XYZ file of C-alpha atoms in Angstrom:
157
model
C 10.965 -22.111 36.548
C 8.798 -24.458 38.010
C 7.382 -27.540 35.450
C 5.037 -29.787 36.737
C 6.191 -33.570 36.219
C 3.317 -35.833 34.576
C 1.535 -33.187 33.441
C -0.163 -33.310 29.487
C 0.509 -30.012 29.403
C 4.234 -29.061 28.087
C 5.868 -25.618 28.855
C 6.207 -23.507 26.002
C 9.848 -23.306 27.412
C 11.971 -25.735 27.111
C 15.695 -25.529 26.926
C 16.350 -28.192 24.319
C 14.498 -26.283 21.824
C 16.761 -23.067 21.901
C 19.910 -24.500 20.289
C 17.241 -26.418 17.584
C 15.837 -22.824 17.148
C 18.505 -20.565 16.539
C 19.898 -23.093 14.268
C 16.935 -22.301 12.223
C 17.336 -18.542 12.177
C 20.909 -17.962 12.532
C 21.491 -17.528 8.789
C 18.569 -14.454 8.953
C 19.330 -13.166 12.666
C 22.985 -12.308 11.650
C 21.862 -9.952 8.837
C 22.407 -6.079 8.758
C 19.008 -5.216 7.898
C 17.559 -7.734 10.481
C 19.436 -6.093 13.303
C 17.604 -2.722 12.375
C 14.285 -3.874 13.211
C 16.009 -3.132 16.468
C 15.235 0.368 15.960
C 11.760 0.810 15.216
C 9.240 0.193 17.905
C 6.285 -2.270 17.139
C 3.743 -1.947 19.896
C 4.235 0.337 23.402
C 7.850 0.183 23.939
C 8.828 -2.958 21.980
C 10.890 -2.849 19.059
C 9.937 -4.936 15.416
C 12.719 -7.190 16.588
C 11.943 -7.989 19.572
C 8.342 -8.411 18.643
C 9.510 -10.871 15.774
C 11.760 -12.517 17.890
C 8.841 -13.507 19.987
C 6.778 -14.583 17.256
C 9.234 -16.687 15.870
C 9.989 -18.720 18.747
C 6.656 -19.157 20.325
C 5.510 -19.891 16.622
C 8.228 -22.237 16.271
C 7.260 -24.369 19.556
C 3.538 -24.645 18.731
C 4.902 -26.099 15.287
C 6.935 -28.409 16.176
C 4.417 -29.485 19.328
C 1.916 -30.180 16.136
C 4.329 -31.425 13.913
C 4.456 -28.742 11.481
C 7.080 -27.161 9.832
C 8.756 -25.808 12.718
C 12.130 -23.872 10.790
C 9.277 -22.263 8.675
C 7.241 -21.159 11.560
C 10.493 -20.007 13.175
C 11.826 -18.140 9.733
C 8.569 -16.961 8.837
C 7.531 -15.506 12.162
C 11.121 -13.598 12.367
C 10.720 -12.432 8.914
C 6.731 -11.273 9.610
C 7.577 -7.653 9.934
C 10.832 -7.134 8.162
C 9.096 -3.706 6.761
C 12.455 -1.895 7.803
C 10.629 1.647 8.375
C 9.221 3.792 11.733
C 4.813 2.523 10.672
C 4.539 5.482 13.187
C 5.836 8.258 10.899
C 6.156 6.495 7.489
C 3.487 6.238 5.312
C 4.176 3.450 2.710
C 2.961 5.328 -0.676
C 1.576 1.747 -1.816
C -1.625 2.353 0.744
C -2.350 1.774 4.962
C 0.702 0.339 6.367
C -1.636 -2.392 7.948
C -2.852 -3.263 4.554
C 0.651 -3.151 2.584
C 3.474 -4.161 5.186
C 3.018 -8.021 4.166
C 4.382 -7.529 0.692
C 6.955 -4.433 1.829
C 8.797 -7.294 4.418
C 7.895 -10.015 1.999
C 9.492 -8.297 -1.042
C 12.564 -7.493 1.559
C 12.850 -10.839 2.400
C 13.159 -12.364 -0.508
C 15.788 -9.809 -2.168
C 18.020 -11.388 1.033
C 17.265 -15.038 1.585
C 16.065 -17.704 0.056
C 12.587 -18.800 1.070
C 10.813 -21.701 0.911
C 6.658 -21.667 0.028
C 5.109 -21.488 3.641
C 7.562 -19.185 4.512
C 6.592 -16.611 1.622
C 2.869 -17.321 2.689
C 3.522 -16.974 6.351
C 4.996 -13.328 5.911
C 2.856 -11.933 3.244
C -0.727 -13.779 4.923
C 0.191 -12.949 8.740
C -2.459 -9.934 8.844
C -5.225 -12.086 7.475
C -7.934 -11.415 7.394
C -7.111 -7.533 6.671
C -5.285 -9.323 3.590
C -8.200 -10.849 2.732
C -6.599 -14.165 1.230
C -6.557 -17.243 3.616
C -3.112 -18.186 5.227
C -2.459 -21.746 3.001
C -0.661 -23.742 5.383
C -0.929 -24.625 8.920
C 2.368 -22.837 9.974
C 0.765 -19.722 8.782
C -2.117 -19.938 10.736
C 0.615 -20.736 13.391
C 2.358 -16.816 12.820
C -1.025 -15.425 12.261
C -2.349 -16.030 15.453
C 0.815 -16.093 17.438
C 1.209 -12.791 15.863
C -2.248 -11.609 17.140
C -1.943 -12.651 20.907
C 2.014 -11.361 20.848
C 0.469 -8.024 19.566
C -2.388 -7.511 21.818
C 0.182 -8.552 24.918
C 2.122 -6.213 23.950
C -0.249 -3.054 23.223
C -2.456 -4.014 26.802
C 0.966 -4.555 29.415
């Protein structure tokens, strides 16, 4: 990969960030229920785990560049779709998937991990405007926008 020196624009890929990112999500990524996410398809042929990893890492980098809580961005991004069912086949009893899966993901995440308020807000509000409530934190906005960007890429590519 070619990186321009003295450029005002920095690459999203910086190998110095990879180990810091891994440290943020290591507890989560090892969990057996998180590993189950690789058995479900998110968009096109992309698994839910790969989708969440992509959202998580890009959110981590953007939050870091903006001097936000990059750990919350990484962890919330990784757990934002932690609903553990095939949404193409399973219809949640609580309502339509697009509207209810953030609450299901948050309940699952809280059951298995200790989350701070930012991480919880990221998970439960990532589907704004469907969720109706505005994301409270800048990190929540980052993950919400990155998730939409990644989803569009997955669907059209």
